[in-house]
Amino acid sequence: MSLLRIEMLGADVLRQKARAVPAPGPELERLVADMFETMYDAHGIGLAAPQIGRSERLIVVDVKDGDSAPMALLNPVVVEFGEGKDRVEEGCLSIPGVVATVERPASCVVEATDTAGNAVRLEAQGMLSRCLQHEIDHLDGVLFIDRISPIKRKMVLARYRKLAEK
């Protein structure tokens, strides 16, 4: 396993719609292992392939809540959102050092393929739901700062630029 370089805000790949992952295989298994290692090293709970410079619909997630195991999902899609909403602070490994309160549906249903090629359907709520939505957004070129008001986005970006100068 090896650590991968995390792309930072401004990288083109973070704003592109990622392409589908065709099928699992040994190369994908290595990539998933490297993504988990990179995510854990950065103290994250989720990582999407575009964040490591690969325009592929692949995410890894480990919310460490005791209710869900670490998971890697290929071609995940949110097929349903719950009715309730939550407002929770979010951060991103590609925008280090800044957080913002983001409103998202409190629950969602995700369909994907696991690394063994099996179809999976996840009914997620709480932090798992939030993390899945955040990572799937990355696959569509959407960042958490796109889900906050323009004024708050301006403040977050100013803070990020200030931190990046150091």
CSV table of C-alpha atoms in Angstrom, one decimal:
chain,number,residue,atom,x,y,z
A,1,MET,CA,0.0,0.0,0.0
A,2,SER,CA,1.1,3.6,-0.5
A,3,LEU,CA,-0.1,7.1,0.3
A,4,LEU,CA,-1.6,9.0,-2.6
A,5,ARG,CA,-1.4,12.7,-3.2
A,6,ILE,CA,-4.7,14.5,-2.3
A,7,GLU,CA,-5.8,17.1,-4.9
A,8,MET,CA,-6.5,20.5,-3.4
A,9,LEU,CA,-9.1,23.1,-4.2
A,10,GLY,CA,-8.4,24.5,-7.7
A,11,ALA,CA,-7.5,21.1,-9.3
A,12,ASP,CA,-9.6,20.6,-12.4
A,13,VAL,CA,-10.4,17.0,-11.6
A,14,LEU,CA,-12.4,18.2,-8.5
A,15,ARG,CA,-14.9,20.0,-10.8
A,16,GLN,CA,-15.4,17.3,-13.4
A,17,LYS,CA,-18.1,14.6,-13.5
A,18,ALA,CA,-16.2,11.4,-13.0
A,19,ARG,CA,-16.6,8.4,-15.3
A,20,ALA,CA,-18.0,5.0,-14.3
A,21,VAL,CA,-15.7,2.3,-13.0
A,22,PRO,CA,-16.1,-0.6,-15.5
A,23,ALA,CA,-15.5,-3.6,-13.3
A,24,PRO,CA,-13.6,-4.7,-10.1
A,25,GLY,CA,-10.2,-6.3,-10.4
A,26,PRO,CA,-6.8,-6.5,-8.8
A,27,GLU,CA,-5.8,-3.0,-9.9
A,28,LEU,CA,-9.0,-1.7,-8.3
A,29,GLU,CA,-8.3,-3.6,-5.1
A,30,ARG,CA,-4.9,-2.0,-4.8
A,31,LEU,CA,-6.3,1.5,-5.5
A,32,VAL,CA,-9.0,1.0,-2.8
A,33,ALA,CA,-6.4,-0.1,-0.3
A,34,ASP,CA,-4.3,2.9,-1.1
A,35,MET,CA,-7.3,5.2,-0.8
A,36,PHE,CA,-8.1,3.8,2.6
A,37,GLU,CA,-4.5,4.3,3.7
A,38,THR,CA,-4.5,7.9,2.4
A,39,MET,CA,-7.8,8.7,4.0
A,40,TYR,CA,-6.8,7.3,7.4
A,41,ASP,CA,-3.4,9.1,7.2
A,42,ALA,CA,-5.2,12.4,6.6
A,43,HIS,CA,-7.7,11.7,9.5
A,44,GLY,CA,-10.6,11.6,7.1
A,45,ILE,CA,-13.9,9.6,7.1
A,46,GLY,CA,-14.3,9.5,3.3
A,47,LEU,CA,-12.4,9.9,0.1
A,48,ALA,CA,-13.5,10.0,-3.5
A,49,ALA,CA,-11.3,9.0,-6.5
A,50,PRO,CA,-11.3,12.6,-7.9
A,51,GLN,CA,-9.6,13.7,-4.7
A,52,ILE,CA,-6.6,11.6,-5.6
A,53,GLY,CA,-6.6,12.8,-9.2
A,54,ARG,CA,-8.6,10.0,-10.8
A,55,SER,CA,-11.8,10.8,-12.6
A,56,GLU,CA,-13.5,7.6,-11.6
A,57,ARG,CA,-16.8,7.0,-9.7
A,58,LEU,CA,-15.2,5.3,-6.6
A,59,ILE,CA,-15.4,6.3,-3.0
A,60,VAL,CA,-14.2,4.9,0.3
A,61,VAL,CA,-15.9,5.6,3.6
A,62,ASP,CA,-15.3,4.8,7.3
A,63,VAL,CA,-17.4,7.0,9.6
A,64,LYS,CA,-16.2,5.0,12.7
A,65,ASP,CA,-19.6,5.1,14.3
A,66,GLY,CA,-19.7,1.5,15.4
A,67,ASP,CA,-22.8,0.8,13.2
A,68,SER,CA,-21.1,0.6,9.8
A,69,ALA,CA,-18.0,-1.1,8.6
A,70,PRO,CA,-15.5,0.6,6.2
A,71,MET,CA,-16.8,0.4,2.7
A,72,ALA,CA,-15.6,1.0,-0.9
A,73,LEU,CA,-18.3,1.7,-3.4
A,74,LEU,CA,-18.1,1.7,-7.2
A,75,ASN,CA,-20.5,3.9,-9.2
A,76,PRO,CA,-22.6,4.9,-6.2
A,77,VAL,CA,-25.8,6.8,-6.8
A,78,VAL,CA,-28.2,8.4,-4.3
A,79,VAL,CA,-31.6,7.0,-5.4
A,80,GLU,CA,-33.7,8.5,-2.6
A,81,PHE,CA,-33.4,11.2,0.1
A,82,GLY,CA,-35.3,11.2,3.4
A,83,GLU,CA,-37.6,14.0,4.2
A,84,GLY,CA,-35.8,15.4,7.2
A,85,LYS,CA,-32.8,17.7,7.0
A,86,ASP,CA,-29.7,18.2,9.2
A,87,ARG,CA,-27.3,21.1,9.5
A,88,VAL,CA,-23.8,19.9,10.5
A,89,GLU,CA,-20.3,21.2,10.1
A,90,GLU,CA,-18.4,19.6,7.2
A,91,GLY,CA,-14.8,19.8,6.1
A,92,CYS,CA,-13.0,18.3,3.2
A,93,LEU,CA,-9.5,16.7,2.7
A,94,SER,CA,-9.2,18.8,-0.5
A,95,ILE,CA,-9.9,22.0,1.3
A,96,PRO,CA,-7.9,21.5,4.5
A,97,GLY,CA,-8.3,23.7,7.6
A,98,VAL,CA,-11.8,25.0,6.9
A,99,VAL,CA,-15.3,23.9,7.9
A,100,ALA,CA,-18.8,25.2,7.2
A,101,THR,CA,-22.3,24.2,8.3
A,102,VAL,CA,-24.0,22.4,5.4
A,103,GLU,CA,-27.7,21.4,5.2
A,104,ARG,CA,-28.3,18.0,3.8
A,105,PRO,CA,-31.0,15.4,3.9
A,106,ALA,CA,-30.7,13.4,7.2
A,107,SER,CA,-31.0,10.1,5.4
A,108,CYS,CA,-30.6,8.6,2.0
A,109,VAL,CA,-30.6,5.4,0.0
A,110,VAL,CA,-27.5,4.6,-2.1
A,111,GLU,CA,-27.1,2.0,-4.8
A,112,ALA,CA,-23.7,0.9,-5.9
A,113,THR,CA,-21.4,-2.0,-6.6
A,114,ASP,CA,-18.9,-3.3,-4.0
A,115,THR,CA,-15.3,-4.4,-4.8
A,116,ALA,CA,-16.4,-8.0,-5.3
A,117,GLY,CA,-18.8,-6.9,-8.1
A,118,ASN,CA,-22.0,-7.3,-6.0
A,119,ALA,CA,-24.9,-4.8,-6.2
A,120,VAL,CA,-25.5,-3.1,-2.8
A,121,ARG,CA,-28.3,-1.0,-1.5
A,122,LEU,CA,-27.6,1.1,1.6
A,123,GLU,CA,-30.2,2.8,3.7
A,124,ALA,CA,-28.0,5.4,5.5
A,125,GLN,CA,-28.7,8.0,8.2
A,126,GLY,CA,-26.8,10.3,10.4
A,127,MET,CA,-23.1,10.7,9.7
A,128,LEU,CA,-23.0,7.8,7.2
A,129,SER,CA,-25.7,9.5,5.1
A,130,ARG,CA,-23.9,12.8,5.3
A,131,CYS,CA,-20.5,11.2,4.3
A,132,LEU,CA,-22.0,9.3,1.4
A,133,GLN,CA,-23.7,12.4,0.1
A,134,HIS,CA,-20.5,14.4,0.4
A,135,GLU,CA,-18.3,11.8,-1.3
A,136,ILE,CA,-20.9,11.2,-4.1
A,137,ASP,CA,-21.0,15.0,-4.7
A,138,HIS,CA,-17.3,14.8,-5.4
A,139,LEU,CA,-18.0,12.3,-8.2
A,140,ASP,CA,-20.2,15.0,-9.8
A,141,GLY,CA,-17.7,17.8,-9.4
A,142,VAL,CA,-19.6,19.3,-6.4
A,143,LEU,CA,-17.8,20.5,-3.3
A,144,PHE,CA,-19.3,21.1,0.1
A,145,ILE,CA,-18.6,24.9,-0.4
A,146,ASP,CA,-21.1,24.8,-3.3
A,147,ARG,CA,-23.8,23.9,-0.8
A,148,ILE,CA,-23.4,27.0,1.4
A,149,SER,CA,-24.5,30.6,0.9
A,150,PRO,CA,-22.3,32.8,-1.4
A,151,ILE,CA,-21.4,35.0,1.6
A,152,LYS,CA,-20.3,32.0,3.7
A,153,ARG,CA,-18.5,30.6,0.7
A,154,LYS,CA,-16.5,33.8,0.3
A,155,MET,CA,-15.5,33.7,4.0
A,156,VAL,CA,-14.5,30.0,3.8
A,157,LEU,CA,-12.4,30.6,0.7
A,158,ALA,CA,-10.7,33.6,2.2
A,159,ARG,CA,-9.8,31.5,5.3
A,160,TYR,CA,-8.5,28.7,3.0
A,161,ARG,CA,-6.4,31.1,1.0
A,162,LYS,CA,-5.0,32.6,4.2
A,163,LEU,CA,-4.1,29.1,5.5
A,164,ALA,CA,-2.6,28.1,2.1
A,165,GLU,CA,-0.2,31.1,2.3
A,166,LYS,CA,1.4,29.8,5.5
